[in-house]
Structure formats: C-alpha cells, structure tokens
Coordinates of C-alpha atoms in Angstrom, one line a residue:
M1 CA 0.0 0.0 0.0
A2 CA 1.3 3.5 -0.8
L3 CA 2.6 5.7 2.0
D4 CA 0.3 8.4 3.3
M5 CA 2.1 11.5 1.9
S6 CA 0.2 14.1 4.0
T7 CA 2.3 16.6 5.9
I8 CA 3.4 15.4 9.4
A9 CA 3.1 18.1 12.0
I10 CA 5.3 17.4 15.0
I11 CA 4.8 18.7 18.5
N12 CA 8.1 18.3 20.4
G13 CA 8.8 17.6 24.0
G14 CA 9.9 19.8 26.9
N15 CA 13.3 20.6 25.5
A16 CA 11.5 22.8 22.9
F17 CA 10.1 25.1 25.6
V18 CA 13.0 24.9 28.0
R19 CA 15.8 26.1 25.7
R20 CA 15.8 29.6 24.2
Y21 CA 15.5 29.5 20.4
D22 CA 18.8 29.3 18.7
P23 CA 19.1 28.6 14.9
R24 CA 22.0 26.1 15.3
S25 CA 20.5 24.1 18.1
A26 CA 17.1 24.2 16.4
A27 CA 18.7 22.8 13.2
R28 CA 20.3 20.0 15.1
N29 CA 17.0 19.2 16.8
A30 CA 15.2 19.2 13.5
K31 CA 17.7 16.9 12.0
Q32 CA 17.4 14.5 14.9
I33 CA 13.6 14.5 14.6
A34 CA 13.7 14.1 10.8
R35 CA 15.5 10.8 11.3
L36 CA 12.4 9.3 12.9
F37 CA 10.1 9.8 9.9
P38 CA 10.1 8.5 6.3
A39 CA 12.4 10.6 4.1
D40 CA 9.6 11.3 1.5
C41 CA 7.3 12.9 4.0
T42 CA 7.0 16.7 4.5
L43 CA 7.7 17.6 8.1
N44 CA 6.6 20.7 10.0
I45 CA 8.0 21.0 13.6
L46 CA 5.7 23.3 15.6
G47 CA 7.2 25.7 18.1
Y48 CA 5.9 26.8 21.5
D49 CA 5.0 30.5 21.9
T50 CA 7.2 31.9 24.6
T51 CA 5.3 35.2 24.4
A52 CA 1.9 33.8 25.3
T53 CA 0.1 35.1 28.3
P54 CA 0.0 32.7 31.3
P55 CA -1.5 30.7 32.8
Y56 CA -0.6 27.9 30.3
D57 CA -2.8 24.8 30.0
V58 CA -2.6 21.9 27.5
D59 CA -6.0 22.6 25.9
T60 CA -5.0 26.2 25.1
I61 CA -1.7 25.1 23.6
A62 CA -3.5 22.5 21.6
D63 CA -6.0 25.0 20.2
A64 CA -3.2 27.4 19.3
F65 CA -1.4 24.7 17.3
A66 CA -4.7 23.6 15.7
A67 CA -5.2 27.2 14.4
M68 CA -1.7 27.1 12.9
I69 CA -2.3 23.7 11.3
R70 CA -5.7 24.8 9.9
T71 CA -4.2 27.9 8.3
Q72 CA -1.1 26.3 6.9
H73 CA -2.0 22.8 6.0
G74 CA -5.5 21.6 6.6
A75 CA -5.5 17.9 7.7
V76 CA -2.2 16.4 8.7
A77 CA -0.6 13.4 10.3
L78 CA 0.2 14.6 13.8
A79 CA 3.1 13.4 16.0
G80 CA 3.6 14.2 19.7
I81 CA 6.8 13.5 21.4
S82 CA 7.0 13.2 25.2
F83 CA 5.2 16.4 26.6
G84 CA 4.1 17.0 23.0
G85 CA 1.9 13.9 23.4
F86 CA -0.3 15.6 26.0
V87 CA -0.9 18.4 23.5
A88 CA -1.3 16.1 20.4
T89 CA -4.0 13.9 22.0
R90 CA -6.0 16.9 23.0
L91 CA -5.6 18.5 19.6
A92 CA -6.8 15.3 17.9
A93 CA -9.7 15.1 20.3
R94 CA -10.8 18.7 20.0
H95 CA -10.1 19.2 16.3
P96 CA -10.6 15.7 14.7
E97 CA -11.0 17.1 11.2
L98 CA -7.4 18.3 11.3
V99 CA -5.7 14.9 12.2
R100 CA -5.6 12.0 9.8
N101 CA -3.2 9.9 11.7
L102 CA -1.8 10.3 15.3
I103 CA 1.7 9.2 16.2
L104 CA 2.6 9.3 19.9
I105 CA 6.3 8.7 20.8
S106 CA 7.5 8.1 24.3
T107 CA 4.4 9.5 25.8
A108 CA 1.0 8.6 27.3
H109 CA -2.1 10.4 28.8
R110 CA -0.5 10.4 32.2
F111 CA 2.9 10.2 33.9
S112 CA 4.1 7.2 35.9
E113 CA 4.8 7.9 39.6
E114 CA 8.5 8.2 38.8
G115 CA 7.8 10.5 35.9
L116 CA 5.6 12.8 38.0
H117 CA 8.3 13.0 40.6
R118 CA 10.9 13.9 38.0
V119 CA 8.8 16.6 36.6
R120 CA 8.1 18.1 40.0
E121 CA 11.8 18.2 40.7
Q122 CA 12.4 20.0 37.4
R123 CA 9.6 22.5 38.1
A124 CA 11.0 23.4 41.6
S125 CA 14.5 23.8 40.1
A126 CA 13.2 25.9 37.2
A127 CA 11.3 28.2 39.5
R128 CA 14.6 28.9 41.4
G129 CA 16.5 29.5 38.1
D130 CA 18.8 26.6 39.0
F131 CA 19.1 25.2 35.5
L132 CA 21.8 22.7 36.4
A133 CA 19.6 21.1 39.0
M134 CA 16.7 21.2 36.5
A135 CA 18.7 19.1 34.1
R136 CA 19.5 16.4 36.6
P137 CA 16.3 14.3 36.0
F138 CA 17.4 14.0 32.4
L139 CA 21.0 12.9 33.1
T140 CA 20.0 9.2 33.8
L141 CA 17.5 8.7 30.9
F142 CA 19.6 6.8 28.4
R143 CA 19.7 3.0 28.4
K144 CA 23.4 3.2 27.3
R145 CA 25.2 4.5 30.3
W146 CA 28.1 6.1 28.4
R147 CA 25.5 8.5 26.9
N148 CA 24.5 9.5 30.4
H149 CA 28.1 10.1 31.4
L150 CA 28.7 12.2 28.3
L151 CA 25.6 14.3 28.9
R152 CA 26.6 14.8 32.5
A153 CA 30.0 16.0 31.6
A154 CA 28.7 18.3 28.9
M155 CA 26.2 19.9 31.4
W156 CA 29.0 20.4 33.9
L157 CA 31.2 22.1 31.4
R158 CA 28.4 24.4 30.3
R159 CA 27.1 25.1 33.8
N160 CA 28.1 28.8 33.8
S161 CA 26.4 29.5 30.5
L162 CA 23.2 27.5 30.9
A163 CA 21.1 30.5 32.0
E164 CA 21.7 32.3 28.7
K165 CA 20.6 29.3 26.7
M166 CA 17.3 28.9 28.6
N167 CA 13.9 30.6 28.4
A168 CA 12.7 32.6 31.4
P169 CA 12.4 30.5 34.6
E170 CA 8.8 31.6 35.1
F171 CA 7.9 30.5 31.6
I172 CA 9.5 27.1 32.0
A173 CA 8.0 26.6 35.5
A174 CA 4.5 27.5 34.1
M175 CA 4.9 25.0 31.2
L176 CA 6.1 22.3 33.6
D177 CA 3.0 23.0 35.8
S178 CA 0.8 22.3 32.8
A179 CA 2.1 18.8 32.4
P180 CA 1.2 17.4 35.8
A181 CA -2.1 19.3 35.6
A182 CA -2.9 17.4 32.4
S183 CA -1.5 14.0 33.6
G184 CA -4.3 11.7 34.7
R185 CA -6.9 14.4 34.4
E186 CA -10.2 13.2 32.9
S187 CA -9.3 10.9 30.0
A188 CA -12.7 11.1 28.3
H189 CA -11.1 13.2 25.5
L190 CA -9.2 10.1 24.4
Q191 CA -12.5 8.5 23.3
S192 CA -13.0 11.5 20.9
V193 CA -9.8 10.8 19.0
R194 CA -10.9 9.6 15.6
A195 CA -7.5 9.4 13.9
K196 CA -5.8 6.1 13.5
T197 CA -3.2 6.1 16.2
L198 CA 0.2 4.6 16.9
L199 CA 1.9 4.6 20.3
I200 CA 5.6 3.9 20.4
A201 CA 7.5 3.6 23.7
G202 CA 10.1 1.8 25.6
T203 CA 9.1 -0.6 28.4
H204 CA 11.5 1.1 30.8
D205 CA 10.5 4.7 30.0
Q206 CA 11.1 6.7 33.1
F207 CA 8.3 9.2 32.5
F208 CA 5.6 7.0 31.0
D209 CA 5.6 3.4 32.0
E210 CA 4.2 0.5 30.0
A211 CA 0.9 0.5 32.0
A212 CA 0.3 4.2 31.2
V213 CA 1.0 3.6 27.5
R214 CA -1.3 0.6 27.3
E215 CA -4.0 2.5 29.2
T216 CA -3.9 5.3 26.7
A217 CA -4.1 3.0 23.8
S218 CA -7.1 1.2 25.3
M219 CA -9.1 4.4 25.5
I220 CA -8.4 5.6 21.9
P221 CA -10.9 3.9 19.5
S222 CA -8.4 3.0 16.8
A223 CA -5.0 2.6 18.4
K224 CA -2.1 0.2 18.3
V225 CA 1.0 0.0 20.5
T226 CA 4.6 -0.8 19.5
L227 CA 6.7 -1.4 22.6
F228 CA 10.5 -1.8 22.6
P229 CA 11.8 -4.1 25.4
N230 CA 14.2 -2.4 27.9
E231 CA 14.3 0.9 26.0
T232 CA 13.9 4.1 28.0
H233 CA 12.5 7.6 27.5
M234 CA 15.4 8.2 25.0
L235 CA 14.1 5.5 22.7
A236 CA 13.9 7.9 19.7
I237 CA 17.6 8.9 20.1
E238 CA 19.0 5.5 20.8
Q239 CA 16.8 3.5 18.3
P240 CA 15.9 6.0 15.5
R241 CA 15.9 3.4 12.7
A242 CA 13.5 1.1 14.6
V243 CA 11.2 4.0 15.4
T244 CA 11.2 5.1 11.7
E245 CA 10.4 1.5 10.6
A246 CA 7.4 1.4 13.0
I247 CA 6.1 4.8 11.8
E248 CA 6.5 3.9 8.1
S249 CA 4.7 0.6 8.5
F250 CA 1.9 2.4 10.3
L251 CA 1.5 5.1 7.6
R252 CA 1.4 2.4 4.9
E253 CA -1.4 0.5 6.6

C-alpha cells in the first residue's frame, strides 16, 4: 500500500520550551527529529509560543497549534513526542477534522509515579532558576550508560552558560506546571480521538511506564502499541531506525 504522503506536523517535548530558540540548536534538533520519519514525508515542527500570556494549559496550547495547522496545512498526520503527546492527543480530540493519523512517541495520557516525581523536581529547580539542577532528572535517561556520562560531563562544562541558553524561569515553570495538571486528568477526551493512532514507547520509559501507554491505547478507539523491550525515554535517540520503521509501517497500513 502507498505511503500516506500528507504533511506530518510534530509537537516536540519539553526541550523545545526549556531552551531559548537558537538557529543552530534548532537545526540540530530538527535533523534528529527528521531521522524518525520516512524521508519522503513533509515535516513541520511546531514551536511553543514563549510570548503567550500565562497561565498555560494543555488545551489552550492544543488550540493554538490547531489554528496554525488549519491555516497552513489543513488535515495532517500529527506526531507528539513526550510532553508533546499531551498536546497532540487533546488537539486530535478537540479538532478531529485536522488529524488524519496520530503518532505518539515516548508519551501517554499520564505520567508514571516516577515521571511525576521527576517533573516536579524539574519544576522546583526551574522556579529557582537553577538550570543545572533542572537538568539532573534527564541525566540518567539513556539506556546506554556512556551516553548519560557524556551528557553529565557536557552539562557540567556548560554550567556557567546554561542560563543564557534557557527561556525565562517563570515560563519554564508554568509550562512544567501544565504537564502534571494534564496528567491523569479526565481521560474522556481520548475517546473523541478519531484518527488512526500509533503509540511507540520503551518498556523502561522513566516518565511514561508501560501501564500508562497501554492504558492510553485502550481508550483511543483506533490505536495500536509498539513497545521496545528495555528501552527508555530516550528510545527515539537510541533506536531511531527502529522507530522510523514502525512509523513507516503504520503510515502504509
């Protein structure tokens, strides 16, 4: 069967609202994301509006992205990565006419207990403007330990310049507040998702455990799950080819 060639709109995870926009880091991030999707698809990575007026909530963010998609593309395949999955599922539920297919990577409708604890730690550190401490919950996420060691060393070397690379602490804290507020909140919206849906996750994801992923899939009318044994929240970075194959197979169905 031919590949669904509609545009894929991508809502990224927390790193997209934590880091201040920089063309070079944005290009690196875009290249990393592009590796996850078939080469012959058109990708549009949506960015969070750092000038928006607080308070921030996931439904409001979803509606803002929906307006952007409606104006620029019409119906799309929609992908949500990590925090972006909270937004993507609500967008698909609230604006079903805009979403042909829904792809959820390393995410679910709620955090695991460990994930909730990690996010709350991050939020407290962000509110203090302690960006090194805010990064700590991410320094143990890779399955391959050498990657964690490298990331830890890089963060330490850049500790004195972290603040200039980050968005305002109050913006980050408010966005991190919106995640736990959405986690586990009423899940009735999932039943309104009409798009064919694929959930991709690792069984050892530190933010969204297997139970949360399966729970999410069970509440979406047309959903399937692809789980990778022993992989973590960094599945997409450590196993990009396997993720791409799962997405391409899904889009060809």
